[in-house]
Amino acid sequence: MTDVRLPKPGDAITEAEVTEFFVEEGATVSEGEPLYSIATDKAEMDIESPAAGTISWKVEEGGTYEVGALIAVIS
């Protein structure tokens, strides 16, 4: 299993909003495939899958989470 955690998009950033999931719960993903997008007060970015497997989301779209928060698990 691989934990997918909220990355640190910038030095002064401590949290970000998960704005959209690109993959549905239980779907199979490939390494490097876009998983979700985040937004801060300064930037928006898409986050890629660090591994291949089946996605299990641990957060909700529209929620704001701290850097390092568990976003999903890929098994």
Short mmCIF file of N, CA and C in Angstrom, two decimals:
data_model
loop_
_atom_site.label_atom_id
_atom_site.label_comp_id
_atom_site.label_asym_id
_atom_site.label_seq_id
_atom_site.Cartn_x
_atom_site.Cartn_y
_atom_site.Cartn_z
N MET A 1 0.84 -1.19 0.00
CA MET A 1 0.00 0.00 0.00
C MET A 1 0.88 1.24 0.00
N THR A 2 0.39 2.27 -0.66
CA THR A 2 1.10 3.54 -0.75
C THR A 2 0.20 4.64 -0.23
N ASP A 3 0.68 5.41 0.75
CA ASP A 3 -0.06 6.57 1.24
C ASP A 3 0.14 7.73 0.28
N VAL A 4 -0.94 8.45 -0.01
CA VAL A 4 -0.88 9.66 -0.81
C VAL A 4 -1.14 10.82 0.15
N ARG A 5 -0.14 11.65 0.35
CA ARG A 5 -0.25 12.76 1.31
C ARG A 5 -0.24 14.10 0.59
N LEU A 6 -0.87 15.09 1.22
CA LEU A 6 -0.91 16.44 0.64
C LEU A 6 0.51 17.00 0.59
N PRO A 7 0.99 17.34 -0.61
CA PRO A 7 2.36 17.87 -0.72
C PRO A 7 2.44 19.32 -0.24
N LYS A 8 3.67 19.78 -0.02
CA LYS A 8 3.91 21.16 0.37
C LYS A 8 4.18 21.96 -0.91
N PRO A 9 3.19 22.73 -1.38
CA PRO A 9 3.34 23.42 -2.66
C PRO A 9 4.23 24.66 -2.61
N GLY A 10 4.59 25.12 -1.43
CA GLY A 10 5.44 26.31 -1.31
C GLY A 10 5.93 26.46 0.12
N ASP A 11 6.97 27.26 0.30
CA ASP A 11 7.58 27.41 1.62
C ASP A 11 6.63 27.92 2.69
N ALA A 12 5.80 28.88 2.35
CA ALA A 12 4.93 29.50 3.35
C ALA A 12 3.55 28.83 3.42
N ILE A 13 3.34 27.79 2.63
CA ILE A 13 2.02 27.14 2.57
C ILE A 13 1.92 26.06 3.64
N THR A 14 0.86 26.10 4.43
CA THR A 14 0.65 25.08 5.47
C THR A 14 -0.59 24.23 5.22
N GLU A 15 -1.47 24.67 4.28
CA GLU A 15 -2.67 23.93 3.96
C GLU A 15 -3.11 24.23 2.54
N ALA A 16 -3.97 23.36 2.01
CA ALA A 16 -4.50 23.55 0.66
C ALA A 16 -5.88 22.92 0.58
N GLU A 17 -6.67 23.40 -0.36
CA GLU A 17 -7.99 22.84 -0.60
C GLU A 17 -7.90 21.78 -1.69
N VAL A 18 -8.51 20.62 -1.45
CA VAL A 18 -8.62 19.59 -2.48
C VAL A 18 -9.83 19.98 -3.33
N THR A 19 -9.57 20.43 -4.56
CA THR A 19 -10.65 21.00 -5.36
C THR A 19 -11.37 20.00 -6.25
N GLU A 20 -10.66 18.93 -6.68
CA GLU A 20 -11.29 17.97 -7.58
C GLU A 20 -10.55 16.64 -7.56
N PHE A 21 -11.31 15.54 -7.56
CA PHE A 21 -10.74 14.21 -7.76
C PHE A 21 -10.85 13.89 -9.25
N PHE A 22 -9.79 13.37 -9.85
CA PHE A 22 -9.81 12.96 -11.25
C PHE A 22 -10.11 11.46 -11.40
N VAL A 23 -10.05 10.73 -10.28
CA VAL A 23 -10.25 9.28 -10.27
C VAL A 23 -11.31 8.96 -9.22
N GLU A 24 -12.24 8.10 -9.58
CA GLU A 24 -13.30 7.73 -8.64
C GLU A 24 -12.82 6.70 -7.62
N GLU A 25 -13.47 6.68 -6.47
CA GLU A 25 -13.20 5.70 -5.42
C GLU A 25 -13.23 4.29 -5.99
N GLY A 26 -12.20 3.49 -5.69
CA GLY A 26 -12.15 2.11 -6.13
C GLY A 26 -11.61 1.90 -7.53
N ALA A 27 -11.29 2.98 -8.23
CA ALA A 27 -10.75 2.86 -9.59
C ALA A 27 -9.28 2.46 -9.56
N THR A 28 -8.81 1.89 -10.65
CA THR A 28 -7.40 1.54 -10.79
C THR A 28 -6.67 2.72 -11.40
N VAL A 29 -5.51 3.05 -10.82
CA VAL A 29 -4.70 4.16 -11.32
C VAL A 29 -3.31 3.66 -11.72
N SER A 30 -2.67 4.41 -12.59
CA SER A 30 -1.29 4.13 -13.00
C SER A 30 -0.37 5.16 -12.37
N GLU A 31 0.88 4.78 -12.13
CA GLU A 31 1.86 5.71 -11.61
C GLU A 31 2.00 6.88 -12.59
N GLY A 32 1.98 8.11 -12.07
CA GLY A 32 2.11 9.30 -12.90
C GLY A 32 0.79 9.85 -13.42
N GLU A 33 -0.29 9.11 -13.24
CA GLU A 33 -1.61 9.57 -13.68
C GLU A 33 -2.11 10.66 -12.73
N PRO A 34 -2.72 11.74 -13.25
CA PRO A 34 -3.28 12.78 -12.37
C PRO A 34 -4.36 12.20 -11.46
N LEU A 35 -4.24 12.47 -10.14
CA LEU A 35 -5.20 11.96 -9.16
C LEU A 35 -6.20 13.01 -8.71
N TYR A 36 -5.66 14.18 -8.34
CA TYR A 36 -6.52 15.22 -7.79
C TYR A 36 -5.86 16.58 -7.96
N SER A 37 -6.64 17.64 -7.78
CA SER A 37 -6.07 18.99 -7.86
C SER A 37 -6.22 19.68 -6.50
N ILE A 38 -5.27 20.58 -6.24
CA ILE A 38 -5.31 21.37 -5.01
C ILE A 38 -5.20 22.84 -5.36
N ALA A 39 -5.66 23.67 -4.44
CA ALA A 39 -5.57 25.11 -4.62
C ALA A 39 -5.16 25.75 -3.30
N THR A 40 -4.28 26.74 -3.41
CA THR A 40 -3.91 27.57 -2.27
C THR A 40 -4.28 29.00 -2.65
N ASP A 41 -3.97 29.94 -1.78
CA ASP A 41 -4.27 31.33 -2.11
C ASP A 41 -3.37 31.86 -3.23
N LYS A 42 -2.30 31.11 -3.57
CA LYS A 42 -1.36 31.58 -4.58
C LYS A 42 -1.30 30.72 -5.84
N ALA A 43 -1.71 29.45 -5.76
CA ALA A 43 -1.53 28.57 -6.92
C ALA A 43 -2.53 27.43 -6.92
N GLU A 44 -2.69 26.83 -8.11
CA GLU A 44 -3.45 25.61 -8.27
C GLU A 44 -2.53 24.60 -8.95
N MET A 45 -2.65 23.32 -8.57
CA MET A 45 -1.84 22.30 -9.23
C MET A 45 -2.52 20.95 -9.18
N ASP A 46 -2.15 20.12 -10.16
CA ASP A 46 -2.62 18.74 -10.21
C ASP A 46 -1.56 17.86 -9.57
N ILE A 47 -2.00 16.87 -8.81
CA ILE A 47 -1.10 15.95 -8.12
C ILE A 47 -1.19 14.58 -8.80
N GLU A 48 -0.02 14.00 -9.13
CA GLU A 48 0.03 12.73 -9.82
C GLU A 48 0.14 11.56 -8.84
N SER A 49 -0.26 10.40 -9.30
CA SER A 49 -0.19 9.18 -8.50
C SER A 49 1.26 8.74 -8.31
N PRO A 50 1.67 8.45 -7.07
CA PRO A 50 3.03 7.99 -6.83
C PRO A 50 3.21 6.49 -7.09
N ALA A 51 2.10 5.77 -7.35
CA ALA A 51 2.16 4.32 -7.54
C ALA A 51 0.94 3.86 -8.33
N ALA A 52 0.99 2.62 -8.79
CA ALA A 52 -0.15 2.01 -9.48
C ALA A 52 -0.94 1.17 -8.49
N GLY A 53 -2.26 1.09 -8.70
CA GLY A 53 -3.10 0.28 -7.84
C GLY A 53 -4.52 0.80 -7.80
N THR A 54 -5.24 0.44 -6.73
CA THR A 54 -6.63 0.84 -6.54
C THR A 54 -6.70 1.97 -5.52
N ILE A 55 -7.42 3.03 -5.87
CA ILE A 55 -7.48 4.24 -5.02
C ILE A 55 -8.58 4.14 -3.98
N SER A 56 -8.27 4.59 -2.77
CA SER A 56 -9.24 4.71 -1.69
C SER A 56 -9.08 6.10 -1.08
N TRP A 57 -10.03 6.97 -1.34
CA TRP A 57 -9.95 8.36 -0.86
C TRP A 57 -10.20 8.42 0.64
N LYS A 58 -9.47 9.28 1.34
CA LYS A 58 -9.62 9.46 2.79
C LYS A 58 -10.10 10.86 3.14
N VAL A 59 -10.32 11.71 2.13
CA VAL A 59 -10.80 13.07 2.33
C VAL A 59 -11.93 13.34 1.35
N GLU A 60 -12.50 14.52 1.41
CA GLU A 60 -13.59 14.90 0.52
C GLU A 60 -13.19 16.07 -0.35
N GLU A 61 -13.75 16.13 -1.55
CA GLU A 61 -13.55 17.29 -2.43
C GLU A 61 -14.09 18.52 -1.72
N GLY A 62 -13.38 19.63 -1.88
CA GLY A 62 -13.81 20.89 -1.29
C GLY A 62 -13.28 21.11 0.11
N GLY A 63 -12.66 20.08 0.70
CA GLY A 63 -12.11 20.22 2.04
C GLY A 63 -10.73 20.85 2.02
N THR A 64 -10.38 21.53 3.11
CA THR A 64 -9.05 22.11 3.26
C THR A 64 -8.29 21.28 4.28
N TYR A 65 -7.06 20.89 3.91
CA TYR A 65 -6.27 19.98 4.72
C TYR A 65 -4.85 20.51 4.89
N GLU A 66 -4.21 20.11 5.97
CA GLU A 66 -2.85 20.54 6.25
C GLU A 66 -1.86 19.75 5.41
N VAL A 67 -0.74 20.37 5.11
CA VAL A 67 0.35 19.70 4.39
C VAL A 67 0.70 18.42 5.15
N GLY A 68 0.83 17.33 4.41
CA GLY A 68 1.15 16.04 5.03
C GLY A 68 -0.06 15.20 5.39
N ALA A 69 -1.26 15.77 5.26
CA ALA A 69 -2.49 15.02 5.59
C ALA A 69 -2.64 13.83 4.63
N LEU A 70 -3.17 12.72 5.14
CA LEU A 70 -3.43 11.54 4.32
C LEU A 70 -4.63 11.83 3.42
N ILE A 71 -4.38 11.84 2.10
CA ILE A 71 -5.42 12.13 1.12
C ILE A 71 -6.06 10.85 0.60
N ALA A 72 -5.22 9.84 0.35
CA ALA A 72 -5.72 8.57 -0.21
C ALA A 72 -4.72 7.47 0.08
N VAL A 73 -5.17 6.23 -0.15
CA VAL A 73 -4.30 5.06 -0.06
C VAL A 73 -4.44 4.32 -1.39
N ILE A 74 -3.32 3.91 -1.96
CA ILE A 74 -3.32 3.11 -3.18
C ILE A 74 -2.87 1.71 -2.79
N SER A 75 -3.72 0.72 -3.10
CA SER A 75 -3.37 -0.66 -2.75
C SER A 75 -3.34 -1.54 -3.98
#
